[in-house]
PDB file of C-alpha atoms in Angstrom:
ATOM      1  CA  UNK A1035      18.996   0.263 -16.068  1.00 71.00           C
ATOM      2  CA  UNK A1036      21.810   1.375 -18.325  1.00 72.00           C
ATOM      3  CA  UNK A1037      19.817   4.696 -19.302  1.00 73.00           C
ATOM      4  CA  UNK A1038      21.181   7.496 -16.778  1.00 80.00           C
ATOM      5  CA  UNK A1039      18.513   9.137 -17.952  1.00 76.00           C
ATOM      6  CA  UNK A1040      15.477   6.517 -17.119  1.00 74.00           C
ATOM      7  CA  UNK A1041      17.709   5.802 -13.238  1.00 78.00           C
ATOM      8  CA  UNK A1042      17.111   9.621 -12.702  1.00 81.00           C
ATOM      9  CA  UNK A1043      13.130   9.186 -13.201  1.00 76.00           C
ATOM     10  CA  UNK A1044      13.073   6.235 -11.183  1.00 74.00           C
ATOM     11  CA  UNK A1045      11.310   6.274  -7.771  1.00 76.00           C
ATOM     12  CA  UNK A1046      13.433   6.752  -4.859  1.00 81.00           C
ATOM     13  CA  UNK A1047      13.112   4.938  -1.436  1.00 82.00           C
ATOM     14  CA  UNK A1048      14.595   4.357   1.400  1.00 82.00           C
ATOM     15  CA  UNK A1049      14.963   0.505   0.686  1.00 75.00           C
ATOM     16  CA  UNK A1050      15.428   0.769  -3.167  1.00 78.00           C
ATOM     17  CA  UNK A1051      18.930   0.939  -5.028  1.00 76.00           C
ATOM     18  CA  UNK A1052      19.080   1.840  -8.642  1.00 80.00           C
ATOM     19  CA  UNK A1053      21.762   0.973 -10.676  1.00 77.00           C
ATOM     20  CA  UNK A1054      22.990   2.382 -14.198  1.00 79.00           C
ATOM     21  CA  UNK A1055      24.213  -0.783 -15.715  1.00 80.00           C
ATOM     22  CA  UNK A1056      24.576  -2.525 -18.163  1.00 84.00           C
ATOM     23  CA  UNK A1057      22.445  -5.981 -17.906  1.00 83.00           C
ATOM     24  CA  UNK A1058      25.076  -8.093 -19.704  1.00 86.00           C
ATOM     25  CA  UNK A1059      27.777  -6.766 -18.081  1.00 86.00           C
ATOM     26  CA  UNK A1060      30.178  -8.995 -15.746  1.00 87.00           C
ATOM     27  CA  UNK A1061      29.940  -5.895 -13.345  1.00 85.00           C
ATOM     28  CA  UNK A1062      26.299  -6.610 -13.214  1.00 83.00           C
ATOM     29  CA  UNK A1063      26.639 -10.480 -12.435  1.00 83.00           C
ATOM     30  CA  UNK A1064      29.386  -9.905 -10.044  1.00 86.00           C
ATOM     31  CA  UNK A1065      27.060  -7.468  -8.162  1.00 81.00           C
ATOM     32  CA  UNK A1066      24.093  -9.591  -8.099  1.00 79.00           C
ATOM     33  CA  UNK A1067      26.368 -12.488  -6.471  1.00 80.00           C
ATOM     34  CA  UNK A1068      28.341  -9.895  -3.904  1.00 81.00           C
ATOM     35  CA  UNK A1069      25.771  -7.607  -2.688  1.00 77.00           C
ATOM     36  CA  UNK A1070      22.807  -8.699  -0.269  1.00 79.00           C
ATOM     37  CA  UNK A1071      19.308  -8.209  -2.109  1.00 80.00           C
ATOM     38  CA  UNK A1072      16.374  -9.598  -0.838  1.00 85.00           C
ATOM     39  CA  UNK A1073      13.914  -8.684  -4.086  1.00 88.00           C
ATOM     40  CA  UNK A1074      14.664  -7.893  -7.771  1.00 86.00           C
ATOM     41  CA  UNK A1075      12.842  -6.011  -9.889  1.00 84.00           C
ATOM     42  CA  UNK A1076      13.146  -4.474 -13.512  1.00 85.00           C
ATOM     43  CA  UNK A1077      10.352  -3.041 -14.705  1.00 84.00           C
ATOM     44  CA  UNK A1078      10.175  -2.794 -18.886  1.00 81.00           C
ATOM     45  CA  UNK A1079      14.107  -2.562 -18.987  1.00 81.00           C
ATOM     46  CA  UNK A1080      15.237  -6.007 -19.378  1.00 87.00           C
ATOM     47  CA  UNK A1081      14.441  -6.146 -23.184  1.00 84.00           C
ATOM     48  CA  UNK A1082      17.431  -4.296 -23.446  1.00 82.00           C
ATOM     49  CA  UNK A1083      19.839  -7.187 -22.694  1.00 88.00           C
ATOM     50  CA  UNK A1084      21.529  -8.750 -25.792  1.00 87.00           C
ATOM     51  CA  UNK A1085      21.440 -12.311 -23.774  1.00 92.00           C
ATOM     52  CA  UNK A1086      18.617 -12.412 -22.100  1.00 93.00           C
ATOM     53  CA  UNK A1087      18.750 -16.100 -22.015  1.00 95.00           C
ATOM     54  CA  UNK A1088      22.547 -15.359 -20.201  1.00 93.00           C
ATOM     55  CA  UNK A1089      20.978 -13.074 -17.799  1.00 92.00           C
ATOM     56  CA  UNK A1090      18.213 -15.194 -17.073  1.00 93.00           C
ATOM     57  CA  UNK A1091      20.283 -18.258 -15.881  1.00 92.00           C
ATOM     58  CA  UNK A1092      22.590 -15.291 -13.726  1.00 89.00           C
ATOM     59  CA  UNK A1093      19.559 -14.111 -11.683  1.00 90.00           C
ATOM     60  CA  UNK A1094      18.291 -17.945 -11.408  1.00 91.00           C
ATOM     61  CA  UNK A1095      21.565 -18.710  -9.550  1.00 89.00           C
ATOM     62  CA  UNK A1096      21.235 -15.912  -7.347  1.00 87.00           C
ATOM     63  CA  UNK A1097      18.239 -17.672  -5.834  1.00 87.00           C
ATOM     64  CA  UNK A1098      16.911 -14.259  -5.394  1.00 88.00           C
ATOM     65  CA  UNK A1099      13.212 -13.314  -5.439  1.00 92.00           C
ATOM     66  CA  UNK A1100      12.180 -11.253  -8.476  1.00 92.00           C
ATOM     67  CA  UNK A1101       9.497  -9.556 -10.309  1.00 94.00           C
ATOM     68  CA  UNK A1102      10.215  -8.718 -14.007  1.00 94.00           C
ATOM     69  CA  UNK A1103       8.447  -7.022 -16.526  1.00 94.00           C
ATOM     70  CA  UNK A1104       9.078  -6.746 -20.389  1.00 93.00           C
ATOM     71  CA  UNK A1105       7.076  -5.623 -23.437  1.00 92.00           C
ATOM     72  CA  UNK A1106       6.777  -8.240 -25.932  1.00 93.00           C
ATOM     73  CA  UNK A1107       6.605  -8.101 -29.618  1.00 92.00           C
ATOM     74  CA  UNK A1108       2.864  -7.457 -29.515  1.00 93.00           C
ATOM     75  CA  UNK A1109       3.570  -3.847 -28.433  1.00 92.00           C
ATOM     76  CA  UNK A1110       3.321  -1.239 -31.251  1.00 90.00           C
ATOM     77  CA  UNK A1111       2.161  -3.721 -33.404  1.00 90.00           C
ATOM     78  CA  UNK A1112      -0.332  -1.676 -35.418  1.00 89.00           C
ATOM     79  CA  UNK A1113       2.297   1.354 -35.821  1.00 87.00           C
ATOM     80  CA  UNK A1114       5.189  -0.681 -36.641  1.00 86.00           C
ATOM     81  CA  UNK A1115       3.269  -2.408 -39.609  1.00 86.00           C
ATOM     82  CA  UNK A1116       2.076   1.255 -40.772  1.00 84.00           C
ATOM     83  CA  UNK A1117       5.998   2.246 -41.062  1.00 84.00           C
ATOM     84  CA  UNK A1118       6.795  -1.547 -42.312  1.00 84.00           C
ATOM     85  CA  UNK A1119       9.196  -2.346 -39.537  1.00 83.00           C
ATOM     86  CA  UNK A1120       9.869  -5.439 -37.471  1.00 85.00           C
ATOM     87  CA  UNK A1121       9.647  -5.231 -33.897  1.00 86.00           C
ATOM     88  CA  UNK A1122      13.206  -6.033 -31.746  1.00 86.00           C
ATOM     89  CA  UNK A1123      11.260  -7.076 -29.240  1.00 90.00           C
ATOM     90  CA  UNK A1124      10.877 -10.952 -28.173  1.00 93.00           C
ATOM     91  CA  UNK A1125       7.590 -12.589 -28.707  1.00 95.00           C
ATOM     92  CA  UNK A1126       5.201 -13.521 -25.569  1.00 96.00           C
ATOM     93  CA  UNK A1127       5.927 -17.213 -26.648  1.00 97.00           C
ATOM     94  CA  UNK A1128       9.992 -16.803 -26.850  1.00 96.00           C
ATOM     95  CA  UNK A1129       9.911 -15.071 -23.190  1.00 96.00           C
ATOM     96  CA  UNK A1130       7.863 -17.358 -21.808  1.00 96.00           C
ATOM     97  CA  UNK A1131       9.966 -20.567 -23.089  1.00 97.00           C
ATOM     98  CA  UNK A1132      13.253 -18.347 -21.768  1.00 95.00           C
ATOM     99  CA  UNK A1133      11.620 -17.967 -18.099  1.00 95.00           C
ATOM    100  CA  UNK A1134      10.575 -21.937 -18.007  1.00 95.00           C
ATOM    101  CA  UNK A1135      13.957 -22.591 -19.037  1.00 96.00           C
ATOM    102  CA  UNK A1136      15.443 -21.122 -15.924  1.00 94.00           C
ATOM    103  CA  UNK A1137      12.184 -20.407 -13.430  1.00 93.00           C
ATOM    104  CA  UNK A1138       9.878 -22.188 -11.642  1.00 93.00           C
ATOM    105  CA  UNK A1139       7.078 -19.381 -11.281  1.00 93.00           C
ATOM    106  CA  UNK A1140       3.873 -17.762 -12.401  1.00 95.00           C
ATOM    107  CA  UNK A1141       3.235 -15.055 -15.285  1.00 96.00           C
ATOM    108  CA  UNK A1142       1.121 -13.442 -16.942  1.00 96.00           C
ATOM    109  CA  UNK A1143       0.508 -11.734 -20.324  1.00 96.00           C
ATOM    110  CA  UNK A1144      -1.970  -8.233 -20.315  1.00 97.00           C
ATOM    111  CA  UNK A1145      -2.541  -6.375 -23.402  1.00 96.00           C
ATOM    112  CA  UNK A1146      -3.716  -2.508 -22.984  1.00 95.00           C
ATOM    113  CA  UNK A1147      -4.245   0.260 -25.511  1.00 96.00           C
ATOM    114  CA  UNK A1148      -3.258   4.248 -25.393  1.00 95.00           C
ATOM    115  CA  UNK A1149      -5.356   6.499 -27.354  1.00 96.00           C
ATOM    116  CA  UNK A1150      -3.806  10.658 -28.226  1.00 95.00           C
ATOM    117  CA  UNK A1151      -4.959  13.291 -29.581  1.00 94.00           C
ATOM    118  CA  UNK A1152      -2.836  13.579 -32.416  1.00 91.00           C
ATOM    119  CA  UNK A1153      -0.113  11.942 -33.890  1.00 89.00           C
ATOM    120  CA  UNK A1154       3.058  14.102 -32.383  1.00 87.00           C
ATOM    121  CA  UNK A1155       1.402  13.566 -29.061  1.00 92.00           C
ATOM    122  CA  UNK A1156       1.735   9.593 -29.889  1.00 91.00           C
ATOM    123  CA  UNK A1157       5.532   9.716 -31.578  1.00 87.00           C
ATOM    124  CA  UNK A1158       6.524  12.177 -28.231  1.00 87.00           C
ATOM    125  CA  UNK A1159       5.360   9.430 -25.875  1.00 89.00           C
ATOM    126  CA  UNK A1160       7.386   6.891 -27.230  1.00 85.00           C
ATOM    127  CA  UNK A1161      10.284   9.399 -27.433  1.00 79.00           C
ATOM    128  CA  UNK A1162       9.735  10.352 -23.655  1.00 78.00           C
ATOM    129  CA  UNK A1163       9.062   7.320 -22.352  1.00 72.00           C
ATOM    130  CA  UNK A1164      12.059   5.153 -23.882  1.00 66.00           C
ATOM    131  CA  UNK A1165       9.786   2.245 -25.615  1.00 67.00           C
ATOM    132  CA  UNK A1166      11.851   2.293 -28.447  1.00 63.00           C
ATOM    133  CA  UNK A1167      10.361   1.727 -31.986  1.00 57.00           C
ATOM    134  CA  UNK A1168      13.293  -0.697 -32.874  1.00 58.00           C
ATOM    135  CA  UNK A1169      17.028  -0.602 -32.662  1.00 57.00           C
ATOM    136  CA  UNK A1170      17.740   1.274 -35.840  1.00 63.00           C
ATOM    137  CA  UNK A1171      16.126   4.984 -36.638  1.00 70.00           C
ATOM    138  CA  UNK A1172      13.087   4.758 -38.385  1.00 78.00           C
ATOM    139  CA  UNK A1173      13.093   7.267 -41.483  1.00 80.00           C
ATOM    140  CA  UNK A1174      11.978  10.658 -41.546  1.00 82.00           C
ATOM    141  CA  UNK A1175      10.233   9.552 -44.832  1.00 85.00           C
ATOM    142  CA  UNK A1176       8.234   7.007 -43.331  1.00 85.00           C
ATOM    143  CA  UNK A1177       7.262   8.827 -40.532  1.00 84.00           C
ATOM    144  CA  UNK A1178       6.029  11.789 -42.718  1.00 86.00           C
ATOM    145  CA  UNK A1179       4.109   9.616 -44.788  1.00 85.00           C
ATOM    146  CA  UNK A1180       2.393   7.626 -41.514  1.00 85.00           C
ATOM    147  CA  UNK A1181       1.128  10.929 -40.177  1.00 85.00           C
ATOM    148  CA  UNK A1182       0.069  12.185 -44.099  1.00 86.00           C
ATOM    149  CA  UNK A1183      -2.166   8.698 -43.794  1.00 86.00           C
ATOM    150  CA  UNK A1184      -4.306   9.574 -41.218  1.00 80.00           C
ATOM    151  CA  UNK A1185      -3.542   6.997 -38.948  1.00 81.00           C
ATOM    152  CA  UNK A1186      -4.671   5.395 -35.950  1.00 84.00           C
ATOM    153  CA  UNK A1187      -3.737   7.641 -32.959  1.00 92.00           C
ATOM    154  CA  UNK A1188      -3.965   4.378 -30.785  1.00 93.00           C
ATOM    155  CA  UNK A1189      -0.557   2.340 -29.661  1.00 94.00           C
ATOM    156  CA  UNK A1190      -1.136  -1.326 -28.202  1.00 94.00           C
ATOM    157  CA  UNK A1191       1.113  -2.602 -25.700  1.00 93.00           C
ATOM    158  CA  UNK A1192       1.428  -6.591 -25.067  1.00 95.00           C
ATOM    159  CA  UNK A1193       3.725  -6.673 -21.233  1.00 95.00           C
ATOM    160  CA  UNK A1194       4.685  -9.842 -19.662  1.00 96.00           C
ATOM    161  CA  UNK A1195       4.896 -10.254 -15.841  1.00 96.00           C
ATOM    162  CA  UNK A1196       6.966 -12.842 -14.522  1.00 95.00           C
ATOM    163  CA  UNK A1197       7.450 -13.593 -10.745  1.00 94.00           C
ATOM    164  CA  UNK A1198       9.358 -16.307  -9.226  1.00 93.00           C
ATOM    165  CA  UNK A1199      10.238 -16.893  -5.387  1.00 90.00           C
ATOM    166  CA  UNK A1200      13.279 -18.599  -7.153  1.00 76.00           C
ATOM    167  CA  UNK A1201      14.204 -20.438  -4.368  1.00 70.00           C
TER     168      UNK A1201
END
């Protein structure tokens, strides 16, 4: 992950390595070639990447086994049309044409909903877990008037698993 903050979090284990990197970075490609991995996994962090169709064809040549999963557009969806913004996030279809581009493989799509109590409980849950909203700050303004609406204290998430022996 390039978030020091989200490698500190991560689980620990004997067999696991965690990285603070950047995904587009030739540091990160290099790596992937030179060290000896026998799984990858990134778990709602590859969004991130500004190339993921770049990164994609990197971890295809490693020939490496990997498990990957990434929110699509379809998370927040509700919230983010309350506050009239545009998700960053890829769509389910725009992933899935990116990982048959590169993978042969399996994936699937699974939608799930979180319901708080309130709405700071809902905005601190995004803050703390590092789903962002979108690249650019969303206005105190809008925010204010979102809460002053009454609004739904539900966020829907739409996650895409992809695994591939990649062999």
């Amino acid at each position: 992950d390039i978030s020091k903050k989200r490698c500190e979090v991560h689980p620990k284990g004997k067999h696991v390595t965690i990285k603070e990197i950047s995904f587009d970075s030739e540091y990160f490609f290099t790596a992937l070639n030179e060290h000896k991995y026998d799984f990858l996994i990134s778990s709602s962090a590859l969004h991130w990447s500004e190339d993921l169709d770049a990164l994609f064809k990197q971890v295809s040549a490693t020939k490496l086994p990997f498990a990957f999963s990434l929110f699509t557009s379809g998370t927040f969806l509700s919230f983010l049309s309350n506050l009239e913004v545009t998700s960053y996030l890829k769509s389910k279809e725009e992933l899935i044409q990116l990982f048959e581009k590169h993978f042969v493989g399996s994936y699937n799509v699974e939608q799930y909903t979180l319901s708080f109590t309130s709405a700071r409980a809902l905005l601190q849950y995004i803050k703390k877990t590092g789903v962002s909203i979108n690249k650019e700050k969303v206005s105190v303004g809008k925010l204010k008037n979102w809460i002053d609406s009454k609004p739904s204290l539900e966020l829907e998430f739409e996650v895409l698993f992809f695994y591939s022996d990649n062999r």
